[in-house]
C-alpha cells in the first residue's frame, strides 16, 4: 500500500484524481493540498510515498517546489501544460500526465510507481544483497514482462534518470530503477562504478585505454572521479610487469 497526496489548486481536478485513487487498491489517499506549501505540514504528520503534483498553482508552482524541496517522495506530474515535460524529467519525476487524465493512463502511471516503490523497499531490506547474490540472479520488469538477469551474464549497466539499461551477454534490458539502488544490490567485488552513469562487471573488462573501458565491442567512459579506484581495483592487483618478476 502506498500513501499518496494530491496537490492541485483546482477543486474539480483534486476530486477527479481522488476518485481515481479510491479505485486503485494499492493506493491510499493521505490528503489533498491546494498548493505545495500545505504539503510541508502534511509531511510532518504522516509518511507520504507518492505525490500527484500540478504545475501551475498560486504562491508556488510545482516545478519551483521540486527545485527547492530536498529529496521529495516519488512525484507524478499532473498538468495541462506539455512544455514542462523535459524540465520535469530532469528533476527526476516518475511520470508526466497531461490533463484531462483518463483512468487508464492514471492506472498505468500508478503501476509504474508501485513497481518502483517495491524495488526501493527491496533494496533497503537488510540482507537483501547477500540473498540475491547467493542465488545468482534477480528479476526486473521490462514493459509487461519479468526478465531473469544472471549476475555472471551482466556486462555493464547504464543509468538514465530513473531508468537503467542492463547490458548482458544475451541482450539489453531497460527497467524503472535508480542506478544507485541497483548498485547497492551488486557485489562490490564483482562490479564497480566507473562513472556517474555506468557500473561495469570487473570480470568482463577486456582492456582499459585512456578514459575508456573495453568490453567486447562496447566502450564505457571512466570519469576522473572514479579513475584511480578503477585502476587500483581492476588493474593493479592483477598487473604482471617486469618489477613484479624481478
CSV table of C-alpha atoms in Angstrom, one decimal:
chain,number,residue,atom,x,y,z
A,1,UNK,CA,0.0,0.0,0.0
A,2,UNK,CA,1.3,3.4,-1.0
A,3,UNK,CA,0.3,6.6,0.8
A,4,UNK,CA,-0.2,9.4,-1.7
A,5,UNK,CA,-1.2,13.0,-1.7
A,6,UNK,CA,-2.7,15.3,-4.4
A,7,UNK,CA,-1.5,18.8,-4.9
A,8,UNK,CA,-3.7,21.0,-7.2
A,9,UNK,CA,-5.3,24.4,-6.9
A,10,UNK,CA,-8.4,23.3,-8.8
A,11,UNK,CA,-11.1,21.6,-6.6
A,12,UNK,CA,-12.5,19.6,-9.6
A,13,UNK,CA,-9.1,18.3,-10.5
A,14,UNK,CA,-8.4,17.3,-6.9
A,15,UNK,CA,-11.7,15.4,-6.7
A,16,UNK,CA,-11.2,13.8,-10.1
A,17,UNK,CA,-7.8,12.4,-9.1
A,18,UNK,CA,-9.1,11.4,-5.6
A,19,UNK,CA,-11.8,9.3,-7.3
A,20,UNK,CA,-9.2,7.6,-9.3
A,21,UNK,CA,-7.1,6.9,-6.2
A,22,UNK,CA,-10.1,5.3,-4.5
A,23,UNK,CA,-10.4,2.9,-7.4
A,24,UNK,CA,-6.8,1.6,-7.0
A,25,UNK,CA,-6.5,-1.0,-4.2
A,26,UNK,CA,-2.7,-0.3,-3.6
A,27,UNK,CA,-3.2,3.5,-3.2
A,28,UNK,CA,-4.3,5.2,0.0
A,29,UNK,CA,-5.1,8.9,-0.2
A,30,UNK,CA,-3.3,10.6,2.7
A,31,UNK,CA,-4.7,14.0,1.8
A,32,UNK,CA,-5.1,16.8,-0.7
A,33,UNK,CA,-3.5,20.2,-0.9
A,34,UNK,CA,-4.2,23.4,-2.8
A,35,UNK,CA,-0.5,24.3,-3.1
A,36,UNK,CA,2.9,22.8,-2.3
A,37,UNK,CA,3.2,24.9,0.9
A,38,UNK,CA,0.4,22.9,2.5
A,39,UNK,CA,2.3,19.7,1.8
A,40,UNK,CA,5.1,20.6,4.2
A,41,UNK,CA,2.7,20.3,7.2
A,42,UNK,CA,1.2,17.1,5.8
A,43,UNK,CA,4.7,15.5,5.6
A,44,UNK,CA,5.2,16.3,9.3
A,45,UNK,CA,2.1,14.4,10.2
A,46,UNK,CA,2.5,11.2,8.1
A,47,UNK,CA,4.7,9.3,5.7
A,48,UNK,CA,4.0,10.0,2.0
A,49,UNK,CA,5.2,7.7,-0.7
A,50,UNK,CA,3.8,9.4,-3.8
A,51,UNK,CA,2.8,12.9,-4.8
A,52,UNK,CA,0.5,13.8,-7.7
A,53,UNK,CA,1.7,17.3,-8.4
A,54,UNK,CA,0.1,20.1,-10.5
A,55,UNK,CA,2.4,22.7,-12.0
A,56,UNK,CA,0.5,26.0,-12.5
A,57,UNK,CA,-0.5,27.0,-9.0
A,58,UNK,CA,-0.6,30.2,-7.0
A,59,UNK,CA,2.1,31.0,-4.4
A,60,UNK,CA,4.5,28.3,-5.7
A,61,UNK,CA,4.3,26.2,-8.9
A,62,UNK,CA,5.2,22.6,-9.0
A,63,UNK,CA,8.5,22.9,-10.8
A,64,UNK,CA,9.8,25.5,-8.3
A,65,UNK,CA,8.7,23.2,-5.5
A,66,UNK,CA,10.7,20.3,-6.9
A,67,UNK,CA,13.8,22.6,-7.3
A,68,UNK,CA,13.9,23.6,-3.6
A,69,UNK,CA,12.4,20.5,-1.9
A,70,UNK,CA,15.2,18.2,-0.8
A,71,UNK,CA,14.6,14.5,-1.7
A,72,UNK,CA,10.8,14.5,-2.2
A,73,UNK,CA,8.8,11.3,-2.4
A,74,UNK,CA,8.0,9.8,-5.8
A,75,UNK,CA,6.4,12.5,-7.9
A,76,UNK,CA,3.9,12.2,-10.8
A,77,UNK,CA,3.2,15.5,-12.6
A,78,UNK,CA,-0.4,16.2,-13.5
A,79,UNK,CA,-0.8,19.3,-15.7
A,80,UNK,CA,-2.4,20.8,-18.8
A,81,UNK,CA,1.0,22.1,-20.0
A,82,UNK,CA,3.2,19.7,-22.0
A,83,UNK,CA,6.0,22.3,-22.3
A,84,UNK,CA,7.3,21.4,-18.8
A,85,UNK,CA,7.9,17.7,-19.5
A,86,UNK,CA,11.6,17.9,-20.2
A,87,UNK,CA,12.3,20.0,-17.1
A,88,UNK,CA,10.1,17.7,-15.0
A,89,UNK,CA,12.1,14.6,-16.0
A,90,UNK,CA,15.3,16.4,-15.4
A,91,UNK,CA,14.1,16.8,-11.8
A,92,UNK,CA,13.5,13.0,-11.6
A,93,UNK,CA,9.7,12.9,-11.7
A,94,UNK,CA,8.4,9.4,-12.2
A,95,UNK,CA,5.8,10.2,-14.8
A,96,UNK,CA,4.1,13.2,-16.6
A,97,UNK,CA,0.3,13.1,-17.0
A,98,UNK,CA,-1.5,15.6,-19.3
A,99,UNK,CA,-4.9,16.8,-18.4
A,100,UNK,CA,-7.6,15.7,-19.0
A,101,UNK,CA,-6.3,12.5,-17.4
A,102,UNK,CA,-8.0,9.2,-18.3
A,103,UNK,CA,-8.3,6.4,-15.7
A,104,UNK,CA,-6.3,4.1,-18.0
A,105,UNK,CA,-3.4,6.5,-18.2
A,106,UNK,CA,-3.6,7.2,-14.4
A,107,UNK,CA,-3.6,3.4,-13.6
A,108,UNK,CA,-0.6,2.8,-15.8
A,109,UNK,CA,1.3,5.6,-14.0
A,110,UNK,CA,0.2,4.3,-10.6
A,111,UNK,CA,1.5,0.8,-11.5
A,112,UNK,CA,4.8,2.3,-12.5
A,113,UNK,CA,5.0,4.0,-9.1
A,114,UNK,CA,4.2,0.7,-7.4
A,115,UNK,CA,6.9,-1.2,-9.2
A,116,UNK,CA,9.5,1.5,-8.3
A,117,UNK,CA,8.3,1.5,-4.7
A,118,UNK,CA,8.8,-2.2,-4.4
A,119,UNK,CA,12.3,-2.0,-5.9
A,120,UNK,CA,13.2,0.7,-3.4
A,121,UNK,CA,11.9,-1.3,-0.5
A,122,UNK,CA,13.6,-4.5,-1.6
A,123,UNK,CA,16.9,-2.7,-1.9
A,124,UNK,CA,16.5,-1.2,1.6
A,125,UNK,CA,15.9,-4.6,3.3
A,126,UNK,CA,18.8,-5.9,5.5
A,127,UNK,CA,20.4,-8.9,3.9
A,128,UNK,CA,18.8,-8.4,0.5
A,129,UNK,CA,22.2,-8.1,-1.2
A,130,UNK,CA,23.5,-11.3,0.2
A,131,UNK,CA,20.4,-13.4,-0.6
A,132,UNK,CA,20.1,-12.2,-4.2
A,133,UNK,CA,23.8,-12.6,-4.9
A,134,UNK,CA,23.9,-16.0,-3.5
A,135,UNK,CA,21.0,-17.1,-5.7
A,136,UNK,CA,22.9,-15.8,-8.7
A,137,UNK,CA,20.1,-13.9,-10.4
A,138,UNK,CA,17.3,-11.4,-9.9
A,139,UNK,CA,14.2,-10.3,-11.8
A,140,UNK,CA,13.4,-6.9,-13.3
A,141,UNK,CA,10.2,-5.7,-15.1
A,142,UNK,CA,10.6,-4.8,-18.7
A,143,UNK,CA,7.3,-3.5,-20.0
A,144,UNK,CA,4.7,-6.2,-19.2
A,145,UNK,CA,7.3,-8.9,-18.8
A,146,UNK,CA,9.5,-10.0,-15.9
A,147,UNK,CA,13.1,-10.8,-17.1
A,148,UNK,CA,15.5,-13.0,-15.2
A,149,UNK,CA,19.0,-11.4,-15.0
A,150,UNK,CA,22.0,-13.6,-14.0
A,151,UNK,CA,24.8,-11.7,-12.3
A,152,UNK,CA,27.5,-13.5,-14.2
A,153,UNK,CA,26.0,-12.5,-17.6
A,154,UNK,CA,26.0,-8.8,-16.8
A,155,UNK,CA,28.5,-6.8,-18.9
A,156,UNK,CA,27.7,-3.3,-17.6
A,157,UNK,CA,24.8,-1.1,-16.6
A,158,UNK,CA,23.9,2.4,-17.8
A,159,UNK,CA,21.8,4.7,-15.8
A,160,UNK,CA,19.4,7.3,-17.2
A,161,UNK,CA,17.5,9.4,-14.6
A,162,UNK,CA,15.0,6.9,-13.0
A,163,UNK,CA,15.8,4.1,-15.5
A,164,UNK,CA,18.7,1.7,-16.0
A,165,UNK,CA,19.7,-0.4,-19.1
A,166,UNK,CA,21.4,-3.6,-18.2
A,167,UNK,CA,23.7,-4.9,-20.9
A,168,UNK,CA,24.2,-8.7,-20.7
A,169,UNK,CA,25.7,-11.4,-22.9
A,170,UNK,CA,22.2,-12.2,-24.1
A,171,UNK,CA,20.9,-8.7,-24.8
A,172,UNK,CA,20.0,-5.4,-23.1
A,173,UNK,CA,17.1,-4.8,-20.7
A,174,UNK,CA,15.6,-1.4,-19.6
A,175,UNK,CA,13.7,-1.1,-16.4
A,176,UNK,CA,12.4,1.6,-14.0
A,177,UNK,CA,15.2,1.6,-11.3
A,178,UNK,CA,17.6,4.1,-9.9
A,179,UNK,CA,21.3,3.3,-10.6
A,180,UNK,CA,22.3,3.9,-7.0
A,181,UNK,CA,19.6,1.4,-5.8
A,182,UNK,CA,20.9,-1.2,-8.2
A,183,UNK,CA,24.5,-0.6,-7.2
A,184,UNK,CA,23.6,-1.3,-3.5
A,185,UNK,CA,22.4,-4.8,-4.5
A,186,UNK,CA,25.5,-5.7,-6.6
A,187,UNK,CA,28.6,-7.4,-5.1
A,188,UNK,CA,31.3,-4.7,-4.8
A,189,UNK,CA,34.0,-7.3,-5.5
A,190,UNK,CA,32.4,-8.2,-8.9
A,191,UNK,CA,31.0,-4.8,-10.0
A,192,UNK,CA,32.5,-1.3,-9.9
A,193,UNK,CA,31.1,2.2,-10.5
A,194,UNK,CA,33.3,3.8,-13.2
A,195,UNK,CA,31.1,6.9,-14.0
A,196,UNK,CA,28.1,8.6,-12.5
A,197,UNK,CA,26.0,6.8,-15.2
A,198,UNK,CA,27.9,3.5,-15.5
A,199,UNK,CA,28.6,0.3,-13.5
A,200,UNK,CA,30.7,-2.5,-15.1
A,201,UNK,CA,31.4,-6.1,-14.3
A,202,UNK,CA,35.1,-6.3,-13.5
A,203,UNK,CA,35.4,-9.8,-14.8
A,204,UNK,CA,34.1,-8.8,-18.2
A,205,UNK,CA,36.6,-6.0,-18.8
A,206,UNK,CA,38.8,-6.7,-21.8
A,207,UNK,CA,41.0,-3.6,-21.6
A,208,UNK,CA,41.4,-0.1,-20.4
A,209,UNK,CA,42.9,2.7,-22.6
A,210,UNK,CA,42.9,6.4,-21.6
A,211,UNK,CA,39.5,7.1,-20.1
A,212,UNK,CA,37.7,4.2,-21.7
A,213,UNK,CA,36.9,0.6,-20.7
A,214,UNK,CA,36.6,-2.0,-23.4
A,215,UNK,CA,34.1,-4.9,-23.0
A,216,UNK,CA,33.8,-6.7,-26.3
A,217,UNK,CA,32.7,-4.1,-28.8
A,218,UNK,CA,31.4,-1.8,-26.1
A,219,UNK,CA,33.3,1.3,-24.9
A,220,UNK,CA,32.4,2.7,-21.5
A,221,UNK,CA,33.7,6.0,-20.2
A,222,UNK,CA,35.7,6.3,-17.0
A,223,UNK,CA,35.2,9.7,-15.2
A,224,UNK,CA,38.0,11.5,-13.5
A,225,UNK,CA,36.5,10.9,-10.0
A,226,UNK,CA,36.5,7.1,-10.4
A,227,UNK,CA,39.6,6.5,-12.5
A,228,UNK,CA,42.0,5.9,-9.6
A,229,UNK,CA,39.7,3.5,-7.9
A,230,UNK,CA,39.1,1.6,-11.2
A,231,UNK,CA,42.9,1.2,-11.9
A,232,UNK,CA,43.5,0.1,-8.3
A,233,UNK,CA,40.7,-2.5,-8.2
A,234,UNK,CA,40.8,-3.8,-11.7
A,235,UNK,CA,44.4,-3.4,-12.8
A,236,UNK,CA,46.9,-3.0,-10.0
A,237,UNK,CA,46.3,-6.3,-8.2
A,238,UNK,CA,46.4,-8.3,-11.5
A,239,UNK,CA,49.2,-6.5,-13.2
A,240,UNK,CA,52.1,-8.6,-14.4
A,241,UNK,CA,55.2,-6.5,-15.2
A,242,UNK,CA,58.9,-6.6,-15.1
A,243,UNK,CA,59.1,-5.2,-11.5
A,244,UNK,CA,56.8,-8.0,-10.2
A,245,UNK,CA,59.0,-10.7,-11.6
A,246,UNK,CA,62.4,-9.2,-10.9
